[in-house]
Structures are given as structure tokens and as C-alpha cells.
Coordinates of C-alpha atoms and ligand atoms in Angstrom, one line a residue:
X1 CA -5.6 -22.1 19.0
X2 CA -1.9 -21.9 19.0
X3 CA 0.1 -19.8 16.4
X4 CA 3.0 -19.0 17.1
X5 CA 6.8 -19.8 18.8
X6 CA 8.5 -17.1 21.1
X7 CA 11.5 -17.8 19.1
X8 CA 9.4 -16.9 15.9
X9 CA 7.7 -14.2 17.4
X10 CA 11.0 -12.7 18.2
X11 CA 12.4 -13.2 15.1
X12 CA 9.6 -11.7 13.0
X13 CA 9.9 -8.5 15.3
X14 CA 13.7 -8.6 14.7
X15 CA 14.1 -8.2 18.3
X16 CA 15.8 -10.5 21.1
X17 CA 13.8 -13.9 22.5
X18 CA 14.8 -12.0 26.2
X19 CA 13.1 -9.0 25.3
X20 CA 9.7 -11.4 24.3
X21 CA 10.5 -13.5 27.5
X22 CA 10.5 -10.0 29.9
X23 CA 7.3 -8.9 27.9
X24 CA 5.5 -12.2 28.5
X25 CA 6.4 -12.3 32.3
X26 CA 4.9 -8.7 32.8
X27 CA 1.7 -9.9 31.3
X28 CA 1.8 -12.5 34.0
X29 CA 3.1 -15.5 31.0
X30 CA 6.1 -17.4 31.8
X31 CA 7.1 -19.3 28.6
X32 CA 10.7 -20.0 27.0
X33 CA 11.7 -19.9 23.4
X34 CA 9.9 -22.4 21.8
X35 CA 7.1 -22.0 24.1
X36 CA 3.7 -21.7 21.5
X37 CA 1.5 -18.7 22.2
X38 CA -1.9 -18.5 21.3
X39 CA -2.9 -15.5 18.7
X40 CA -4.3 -13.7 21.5
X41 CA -1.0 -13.5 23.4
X42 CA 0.7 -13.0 20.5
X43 CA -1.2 -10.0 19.5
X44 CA -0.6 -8.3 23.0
X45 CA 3.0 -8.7 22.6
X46 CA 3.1 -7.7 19.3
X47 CA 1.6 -4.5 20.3
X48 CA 3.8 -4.1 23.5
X49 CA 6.2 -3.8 20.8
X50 CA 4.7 -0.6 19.2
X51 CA 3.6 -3.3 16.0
X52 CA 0.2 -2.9 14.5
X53 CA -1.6 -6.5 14.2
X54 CA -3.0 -8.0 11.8
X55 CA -5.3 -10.7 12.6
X56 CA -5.6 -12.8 8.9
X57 CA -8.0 -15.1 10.6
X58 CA -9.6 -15.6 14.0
X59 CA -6.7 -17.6 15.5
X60 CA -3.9 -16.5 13.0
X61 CA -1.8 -13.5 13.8
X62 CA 1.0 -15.1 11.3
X63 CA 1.7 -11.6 9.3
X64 CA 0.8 -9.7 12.4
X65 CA 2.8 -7.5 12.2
X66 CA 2.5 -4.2 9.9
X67 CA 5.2 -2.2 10.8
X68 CA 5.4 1.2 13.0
X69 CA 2.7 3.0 13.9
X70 CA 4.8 6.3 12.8
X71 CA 3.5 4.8 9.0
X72 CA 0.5 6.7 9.6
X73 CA 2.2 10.0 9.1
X74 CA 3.0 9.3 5.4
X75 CA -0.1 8.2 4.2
X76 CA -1.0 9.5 1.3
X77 CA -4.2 9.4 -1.1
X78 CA -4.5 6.4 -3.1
X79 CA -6.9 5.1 -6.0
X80 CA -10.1 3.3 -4.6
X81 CA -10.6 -0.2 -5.5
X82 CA -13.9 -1.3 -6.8
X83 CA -15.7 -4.8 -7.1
X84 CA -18.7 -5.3 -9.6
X85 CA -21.3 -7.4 -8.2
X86 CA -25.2 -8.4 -9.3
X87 CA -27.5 -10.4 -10.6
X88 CA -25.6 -13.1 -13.4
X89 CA -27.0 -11.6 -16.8
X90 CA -27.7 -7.8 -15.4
X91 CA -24.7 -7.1 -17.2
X92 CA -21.3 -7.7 -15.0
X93 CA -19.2 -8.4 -18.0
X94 CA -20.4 -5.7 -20.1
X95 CA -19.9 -3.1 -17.4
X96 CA -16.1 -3.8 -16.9
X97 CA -15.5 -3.9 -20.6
X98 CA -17.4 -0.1 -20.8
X99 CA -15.6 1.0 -18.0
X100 CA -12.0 -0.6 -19.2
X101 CA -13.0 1.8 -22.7
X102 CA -13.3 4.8 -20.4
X103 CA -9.3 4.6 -19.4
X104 CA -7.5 7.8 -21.5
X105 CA -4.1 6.0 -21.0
X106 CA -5.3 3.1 -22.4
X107 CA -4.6 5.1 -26.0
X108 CA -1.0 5.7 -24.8
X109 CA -0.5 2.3 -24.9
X110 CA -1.7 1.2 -27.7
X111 CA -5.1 0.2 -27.2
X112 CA -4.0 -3.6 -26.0
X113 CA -5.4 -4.6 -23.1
X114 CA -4.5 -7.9 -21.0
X115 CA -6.7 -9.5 -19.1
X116 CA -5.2 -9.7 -15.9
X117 CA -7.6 -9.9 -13.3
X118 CA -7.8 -6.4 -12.2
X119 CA -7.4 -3.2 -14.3
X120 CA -6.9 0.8 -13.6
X121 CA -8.7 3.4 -15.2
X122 CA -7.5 6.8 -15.3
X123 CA -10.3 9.9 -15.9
X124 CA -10.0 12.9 -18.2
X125 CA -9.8 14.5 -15.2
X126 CA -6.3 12.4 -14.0
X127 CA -8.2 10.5 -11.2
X128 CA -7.2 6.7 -10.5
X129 CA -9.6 3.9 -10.4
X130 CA -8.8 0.2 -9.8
X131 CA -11.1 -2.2 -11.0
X132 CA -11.3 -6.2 -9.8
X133 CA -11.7 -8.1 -12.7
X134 CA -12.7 -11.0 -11.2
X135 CA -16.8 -10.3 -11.3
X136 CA -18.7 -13.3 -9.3
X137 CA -19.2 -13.9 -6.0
X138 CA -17.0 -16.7 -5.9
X139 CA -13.8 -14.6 -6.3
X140 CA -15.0 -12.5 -3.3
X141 CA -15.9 -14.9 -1.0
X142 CA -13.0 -16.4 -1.6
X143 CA -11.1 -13.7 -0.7
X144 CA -13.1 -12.7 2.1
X145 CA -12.8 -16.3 3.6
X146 CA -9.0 -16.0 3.1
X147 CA -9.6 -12.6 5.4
X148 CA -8.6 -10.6 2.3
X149 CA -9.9 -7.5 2.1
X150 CA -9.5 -5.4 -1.3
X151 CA -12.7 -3.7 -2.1
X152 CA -13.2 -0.2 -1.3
X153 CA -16.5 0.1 -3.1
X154 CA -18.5 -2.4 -4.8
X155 CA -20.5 -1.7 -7.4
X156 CA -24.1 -3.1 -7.1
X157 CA -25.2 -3.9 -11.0
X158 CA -29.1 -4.2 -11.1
X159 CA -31.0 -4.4 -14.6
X160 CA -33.5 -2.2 -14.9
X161 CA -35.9 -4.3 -16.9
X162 CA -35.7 -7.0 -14.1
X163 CA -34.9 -5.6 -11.0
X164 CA -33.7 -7.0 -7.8
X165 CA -32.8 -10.6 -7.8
X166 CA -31.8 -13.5 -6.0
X167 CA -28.1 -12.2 -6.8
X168 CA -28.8 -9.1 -6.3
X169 CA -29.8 -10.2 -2.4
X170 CA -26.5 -12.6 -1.9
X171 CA -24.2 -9.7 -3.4
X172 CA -25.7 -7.0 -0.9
X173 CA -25.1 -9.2 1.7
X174 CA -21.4 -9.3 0.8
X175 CA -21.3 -6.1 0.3
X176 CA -22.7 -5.3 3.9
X177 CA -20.5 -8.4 5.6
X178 CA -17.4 -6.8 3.8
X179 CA -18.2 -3.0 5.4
X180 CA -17.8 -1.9 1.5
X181 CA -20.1 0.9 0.6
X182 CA -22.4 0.0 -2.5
X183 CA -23.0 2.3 -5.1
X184 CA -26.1 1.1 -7.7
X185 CA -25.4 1.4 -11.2
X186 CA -29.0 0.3 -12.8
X187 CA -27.9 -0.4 -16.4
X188 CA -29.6 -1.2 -19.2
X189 CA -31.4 1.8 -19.3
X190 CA -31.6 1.6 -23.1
X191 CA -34.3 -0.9 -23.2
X192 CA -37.8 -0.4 -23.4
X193 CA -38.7 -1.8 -20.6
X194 CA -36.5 0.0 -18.2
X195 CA -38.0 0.8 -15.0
X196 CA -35.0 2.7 -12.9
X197 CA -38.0 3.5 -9.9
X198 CA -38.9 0.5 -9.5
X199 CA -35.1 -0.6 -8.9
X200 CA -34.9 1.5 -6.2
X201 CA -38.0 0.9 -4.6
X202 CA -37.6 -2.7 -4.8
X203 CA -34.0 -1.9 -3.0
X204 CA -35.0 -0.6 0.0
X205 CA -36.7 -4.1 1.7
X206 CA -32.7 -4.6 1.8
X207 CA -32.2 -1.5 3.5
X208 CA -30.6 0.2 0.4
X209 CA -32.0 4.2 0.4
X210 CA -30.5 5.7 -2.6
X211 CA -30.2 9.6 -2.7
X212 CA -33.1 10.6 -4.0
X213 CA -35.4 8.6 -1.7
X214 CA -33.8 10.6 0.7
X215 CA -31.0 8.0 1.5
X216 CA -27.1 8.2 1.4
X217 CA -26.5 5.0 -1.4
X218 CA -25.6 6.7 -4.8
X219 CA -26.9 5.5 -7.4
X220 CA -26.1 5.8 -11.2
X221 CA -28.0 4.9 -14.5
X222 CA -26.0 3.5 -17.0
X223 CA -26.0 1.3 -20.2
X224 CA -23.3 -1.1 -20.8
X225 CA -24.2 -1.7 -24.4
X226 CA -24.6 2.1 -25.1
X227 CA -21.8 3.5 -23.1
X228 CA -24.0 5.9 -21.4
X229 CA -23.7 6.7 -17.5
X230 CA -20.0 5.7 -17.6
X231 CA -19.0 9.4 -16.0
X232 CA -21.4 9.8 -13.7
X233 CA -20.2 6.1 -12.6
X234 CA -17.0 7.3 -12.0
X235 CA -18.1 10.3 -10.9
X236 CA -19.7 8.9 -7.7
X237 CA -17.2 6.5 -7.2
X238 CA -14.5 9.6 -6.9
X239 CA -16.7 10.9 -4.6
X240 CA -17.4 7.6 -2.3
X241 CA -13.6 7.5 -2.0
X242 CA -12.8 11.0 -1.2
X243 CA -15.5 10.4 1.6
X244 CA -13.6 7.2 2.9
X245 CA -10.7 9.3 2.7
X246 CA -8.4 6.0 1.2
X247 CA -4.8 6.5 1.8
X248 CA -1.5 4.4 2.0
X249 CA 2.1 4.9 2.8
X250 CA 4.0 4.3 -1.0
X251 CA 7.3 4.3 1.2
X252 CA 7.6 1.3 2.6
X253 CA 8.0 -2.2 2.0
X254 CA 4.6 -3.6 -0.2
X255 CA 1.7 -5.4 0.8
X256 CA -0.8 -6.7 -0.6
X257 CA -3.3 -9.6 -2.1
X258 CA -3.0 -12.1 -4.4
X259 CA -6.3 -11.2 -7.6
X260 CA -5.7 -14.1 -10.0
X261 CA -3.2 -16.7 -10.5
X262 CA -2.0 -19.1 -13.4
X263 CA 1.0 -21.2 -14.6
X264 CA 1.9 -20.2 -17.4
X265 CA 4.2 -22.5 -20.1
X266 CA 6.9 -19.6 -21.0
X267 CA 7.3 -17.6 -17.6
X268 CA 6.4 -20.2 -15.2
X269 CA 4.0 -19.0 -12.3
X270 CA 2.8 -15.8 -12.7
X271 CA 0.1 -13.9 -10.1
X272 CA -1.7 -11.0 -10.6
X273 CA -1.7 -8.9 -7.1
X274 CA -2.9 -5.7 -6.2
X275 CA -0.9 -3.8 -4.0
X276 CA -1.9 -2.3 -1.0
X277 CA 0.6 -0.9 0.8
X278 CA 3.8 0.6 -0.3
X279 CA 5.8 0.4 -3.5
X280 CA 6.2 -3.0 -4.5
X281 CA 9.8 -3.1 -6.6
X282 CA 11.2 -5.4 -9.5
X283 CA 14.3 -7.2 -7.9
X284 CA 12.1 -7.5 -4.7
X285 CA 11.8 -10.5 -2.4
X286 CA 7.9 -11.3 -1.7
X287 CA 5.7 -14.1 0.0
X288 CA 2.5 -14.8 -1.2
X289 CA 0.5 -17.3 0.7
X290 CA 3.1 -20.1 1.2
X291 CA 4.8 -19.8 -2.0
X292 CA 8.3 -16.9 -2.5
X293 CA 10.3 -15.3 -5.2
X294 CA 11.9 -12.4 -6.2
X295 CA 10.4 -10.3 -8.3
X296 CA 11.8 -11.0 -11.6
X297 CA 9.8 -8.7 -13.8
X298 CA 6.5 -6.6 -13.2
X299 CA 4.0 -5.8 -16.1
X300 CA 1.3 -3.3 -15.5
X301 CA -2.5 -4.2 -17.1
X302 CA -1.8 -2.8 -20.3
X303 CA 1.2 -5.3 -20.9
X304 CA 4.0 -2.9 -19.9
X305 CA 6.9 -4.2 -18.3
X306 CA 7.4 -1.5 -14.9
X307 CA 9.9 -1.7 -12.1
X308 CA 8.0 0.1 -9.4
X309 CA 3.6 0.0 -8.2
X310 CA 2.6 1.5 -5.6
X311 CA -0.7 1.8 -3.4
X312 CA -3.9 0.6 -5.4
X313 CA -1.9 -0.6 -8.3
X314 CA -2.8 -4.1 -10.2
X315 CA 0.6 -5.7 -11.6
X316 CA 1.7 -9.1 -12.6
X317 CA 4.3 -10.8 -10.7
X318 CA 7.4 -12.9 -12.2
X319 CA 9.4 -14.7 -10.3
X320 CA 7.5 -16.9 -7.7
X321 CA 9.0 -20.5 -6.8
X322 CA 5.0 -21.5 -7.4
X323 CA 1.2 -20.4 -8.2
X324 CA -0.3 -18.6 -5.3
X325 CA -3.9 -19.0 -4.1
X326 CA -6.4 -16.0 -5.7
X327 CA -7.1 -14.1 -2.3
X328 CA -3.5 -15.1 -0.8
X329 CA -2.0 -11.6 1.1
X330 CA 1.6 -11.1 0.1
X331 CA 4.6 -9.2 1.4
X332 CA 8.0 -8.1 1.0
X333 CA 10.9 -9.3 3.3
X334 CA 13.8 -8.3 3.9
X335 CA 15.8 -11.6 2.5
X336 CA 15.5 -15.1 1.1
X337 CA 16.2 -16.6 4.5
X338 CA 13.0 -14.7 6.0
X339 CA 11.1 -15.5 3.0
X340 CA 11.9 -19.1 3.5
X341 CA 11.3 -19.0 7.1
X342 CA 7.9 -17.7 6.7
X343 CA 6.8 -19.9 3.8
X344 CA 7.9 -22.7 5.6
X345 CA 5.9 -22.0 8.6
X346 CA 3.0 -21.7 6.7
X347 CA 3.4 -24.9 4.4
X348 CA 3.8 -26.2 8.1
X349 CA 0.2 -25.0 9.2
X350 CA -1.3 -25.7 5.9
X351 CA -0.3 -29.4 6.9
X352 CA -1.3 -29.2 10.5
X353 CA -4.6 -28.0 9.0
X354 CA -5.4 -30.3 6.4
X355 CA -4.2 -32.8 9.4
X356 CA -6.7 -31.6 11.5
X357 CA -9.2 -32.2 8.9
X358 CA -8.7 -35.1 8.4
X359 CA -8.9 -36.4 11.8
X360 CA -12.1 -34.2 12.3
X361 CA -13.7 -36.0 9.2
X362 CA -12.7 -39.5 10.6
X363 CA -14.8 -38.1 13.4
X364 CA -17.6 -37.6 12.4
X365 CA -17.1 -40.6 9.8
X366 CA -16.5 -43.1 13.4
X367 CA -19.6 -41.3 14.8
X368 CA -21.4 -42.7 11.8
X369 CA -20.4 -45.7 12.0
X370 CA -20.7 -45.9 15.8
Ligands
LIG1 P1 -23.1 -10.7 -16.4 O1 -23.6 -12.1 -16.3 O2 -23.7 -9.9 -15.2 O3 -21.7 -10.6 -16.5 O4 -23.8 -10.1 -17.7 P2 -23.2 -9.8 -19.1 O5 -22.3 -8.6 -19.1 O6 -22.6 -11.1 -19.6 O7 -24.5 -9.4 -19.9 C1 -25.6 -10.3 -20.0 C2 -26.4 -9.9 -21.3 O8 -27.0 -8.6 -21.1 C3 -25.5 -9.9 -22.5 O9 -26.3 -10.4 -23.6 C4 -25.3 -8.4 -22.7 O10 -25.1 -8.0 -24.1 C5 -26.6 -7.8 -22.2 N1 -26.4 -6.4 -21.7 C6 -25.5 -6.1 -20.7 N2 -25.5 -4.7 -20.5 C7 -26.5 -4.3 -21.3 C8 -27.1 -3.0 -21.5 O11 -26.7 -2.0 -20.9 N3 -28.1 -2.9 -22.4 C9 -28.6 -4.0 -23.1 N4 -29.6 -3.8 -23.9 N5 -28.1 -5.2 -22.9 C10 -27.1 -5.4 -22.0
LIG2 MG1 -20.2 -12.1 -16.6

């Protein structure tokens, strides 16, 4: 599949269409500037460059590039990032509520939450975590299809007076597909007819060994209802991240994912993101998806207006021309012309797409009728 112009590939590298031309021919690729290269191509050159790639899809390298492999040397720790998955009814909702009540900053501000679509928790011992508040499957497939990646850790919810269901099965699967560690949290521990063993029996036929069945998967027994388990929750989650050793350069120019969207009647489009990468600033120019804007005020989950997140924070955005797609990546650029550029090209491909579906329907609609 084609992606990608010399001219553009140049441009998004800031360096000279000669320089790509020379690069191309050593690879054995004659092409001029508005030659289109392929993603594979693309990627080699892109790394002939000293660039780190990207690849967003199989045959997109459109963002590809991630700036200087020198980043590594300022990577710092940063706050995991957890998704809540399971069973609907084993108690989701009720978990990211208990856990929200957990955050000792919360108090600082006044006890008013926002429901933003993601939310950080901070420990009474200072640690950081991030939760998606976006609980379903839906949200992370969606994501995942969009070649988003924003979990760290996902939290497997199972209820202990009904164990392992159909849910349960799909959300391990994502889990696994997504390389994101599970922890269990088996809640509901309060009722009578709790049966925590019989959880984590029924768990391994899915190849899930918790500790003490003398596997590596930690799990947790918690109540949602009663607020008890909530520590040792965190606990292990602290502990699956300082094992994935999560880290992220705050010095450079942000990165990140698109949570949640919404129009909203007052402040026009506003899109929760989590950031990923770098410190994302008020007054900066980002692209998510194929919408741009600059950032014309940031507010944190507890309704505070901030003018700097960095790595693993939740914020919402102000400013965009329009409402990003949940599970869009964003970035900042340098200037309005880049981010018009680059929105541009990918309005452009969003059309060739939905082009190409259409005559790929028709296909299949002619072979019907054929
Ligand atoms: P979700 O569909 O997974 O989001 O589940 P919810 O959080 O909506 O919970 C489903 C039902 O289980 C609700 O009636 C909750 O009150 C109840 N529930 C959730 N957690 C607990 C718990 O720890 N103990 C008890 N007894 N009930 C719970
Ligand atoms: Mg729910």
C-alpha cells in the first residue's frame, strides 16, 4: 500500500528532497519528489535518517517518525496507565468510583471530580496512577484497531460469587492481544457467596496462574461496595509497573492519544487525551487524528485549569478546529502550516479510504448480482 510522497517524507524529516533522493538510490530506489513510497520504503528511510518509526497501522507509517534516538537518554519514570476490564455486572463501575475515592489530592481540590474519561490517583505514599475511564471493551478495541496503545496494565475484574464469564474470556483475550499484563482484582468479596478459589482455578483453562498457584499473575481481593482491597490494588499495580520499568522523556514535544471526545455548546470541541510522551503545553499547536488547534486552555481531572502535563497525565484539550475520534494519536508540531499540512494529508487518506470502500462494496455488491 502506498503512503507517502518523497516530497512529504522530506518535509516531515525537515530535511532536503536530495538528501531522500541519494537515500533512496543507495537502497537500490530511483524515485523523484512526488514519487509515492510504500510504508515499507518509507520506514527504511526514515530510519537511515536516525528517526524511530512508528508504524500506526500495517501500511501507515504517516506519524513515523518519533524523534531522535538520543530521547532515550532522558527518560524518566512515569505513572502506569491502567484499563479495567470484566465480566458487565462484576462490578467495572463500582471499582473506578472506589479507586477515584482512594486519590489524597482529590481533598486538595475540593472533592469535585469531572468525569473526563480518564483520571489520576495519587497514593499516601506520592505514587501516580492513571486510570481509563472508559470501562468496556468497546473503548479498547477501538483504540487498539486505531493502533493506539495506552494501557500498561489492565485490570481483570472477576466476581467472586460468579466467576469467570464469557466477558471475562473476551477481556483476557484483549488483554493478551494488547501484550498488557493483567492483574485480577476478584471483588465482591463481601458477599456470602464469595468463592475467591474457585476464581482462580477457573482462571487457569485461560492460562492465567496467579501467585499463589505458583504463577506470576497478581491477584487482589477487593470489594467495590465496601472499599476493602483498594491498597493492596494499588499496591500491585505499583509493583507491575516498577517491573515494566515505564518511563518517558517529559522534554520534548507531546504525544499522545485521544480517551474521549465531545462537542461541547460553550467551549466548542473539547477531547480528553492522555499524554504519552513529553510535556504537552497551553499555547501549543497539536494534531489529533485529522482535526488541529492550539491549545487554548488545559484542565486537569479535577477541573483545574493547568498550563503544562506531562508523561501519563489525563487533561482536556481546548482549542481544536473539531471533535477527534476516541483512540485518535495526537502530536505537537512545530507550526500551523505543519499542522495543516498533516491534517490535510490525512483528511486526504480518510477519503481515499472510504473511496476504496466504497468501490470494494460495489464489488462484492456486482458479484451478487453477477
Ligand atoms: P459493571 O457492569 O462491571 O460496571 O458493574 P457495576 O459496577 O455497575 O456493578 C454491578 C452491580 O454489582 C451493581 O449493582 C453494584 O452495586 C454491584 N457491585 C459492584 N461491586 C460490588 C461489591 O464489591 N460488592 C457487592 N455486594 N456488590 C457490588
Ligand atoms: Mg459499568
Amino acid at each position: 500500500p502506498e503512503t507517502i510522497s518523497v516530497a512529504e517524507l522530506a518535509n516531515r524529516m525537515a530535511t532536503r528532497v536530495p538528501d531522500v533522493i541519494k537515500a533512496l538510490m543507495k537502497m537500490g530506489v530511483m524515485a523523484n519528489m512526488s514519487q509515492i513510497l510504500d510504508a515499507d520504503t518509507a520506514e527504511l528511510v526514515i530510519q537511515e535518517f536516525g528517526h524511530r518509526v512508528r508504524r500506526v497501522s500495517e501500511s501507515d507509517v504517516e506519524i513515523g517518525i518519533e524523534g531522535d534516538l538520543d530521547e532515550d537518554l532522558d527518560r524518566l519514570p512515569r505513572a502506569p496507565v491502567v484499563t479495567i476490564m470484566g465480566h458487565v455486572d462484576h462490578g467495572k463501575t463500582s471499582l473506578l468510583d472506589a479507586l477515584r475515592s482512594t486519590d489524597v489530592a482529590a481533598g486538595e481540590a475540593g472533592g469535585i471530580t469531572q468525569h473526563i474519561g480518564a483520571y489520576q490517583v495519587e497514593t499516601p505514599a506520592g505514587s501516580r496512577i492513571t486510570f481509563i475511564d472508559t470501562p468496556g471493551h468497546e473503548a479498547f478495541t477501538a483504540m487498539r484497531a486505531r493502533g493506539a496503545s495506552v494501557t500498561d496494565v489492565v485490570i481483570l475484574v472477576v466476581a467472586a460469587d460468579d466467576g469467570v464469564m464469557p466477558q471475562t474470556i473476551e477481556a483476557i483475550r484483549h488483554a493478551k492481544a494488547a501484550n498488557a499484563p493483567i492483574i485480577v482484582a476478584i471483588n465482591k468479596m463481601d458477599k456470602p457467596g464469595a468463592n475467591p478459589n474457585r476464581v482462580r482455578q477457573e482462571l487457569l483453562q485461560y492460562e492465567i496462574v496467579v501467585e499463589e498457584l505458583g504463577g506470576e499473575t497478581q491477584d487482589v481481593e477487593v470489594s467495590a461496595i465496601k472499599r476493602t482491597g483498594l491498597d493492596k490494588l494499588e499496591e500491585a499495580i505499583l509493583l507491575q509497573a516498577e517491573i515494566l520499568d515505564l518511563r518517558a522523556n517529559p522534554e520534548r514535544a507531546a504525544e499522545g492519544t485521544v480517551v474521549e471526545s465531545r462537542l461541547d455548546r460553550g467551549r466548542g470541541p473539547v477531547a480528553t487525551v492522555l499524554v504519552q510522551k513529553g510535556t504537552l503545553a497551553q499555547g501549543d499547536i497539536i494534531v489529533a487524528g485529522a482535526e488541529w488547534g492550539r491549545v487554548r486552555a488545559m484542565l486537569d481531572d479535577k477541573n483545574r485549569p493547568i498550563k503544562t502535563a506531562g508523561p501519563s497525565s489525563p487533561v482536556e484539550v481546548l482549542g481544536l478546529s473539531s471533535v477527534p475520534g476516541a483512540g485518535e494519536p495526537f502530536v505537537v508540531v512545530e507550526n500551523e502550516n505543519r499542522a495543516r499540512e498533516i491534517s490535510e494529508f490525512r483528511q486526504r487518506r480518510i477519503k481515499e479510504k472510504q473511496a476504496a470502500g466504497i468501490t470494494a462494496a460495489r464489488g462484492t455488491l456486482d458479484q451478487m448480482l453477477a
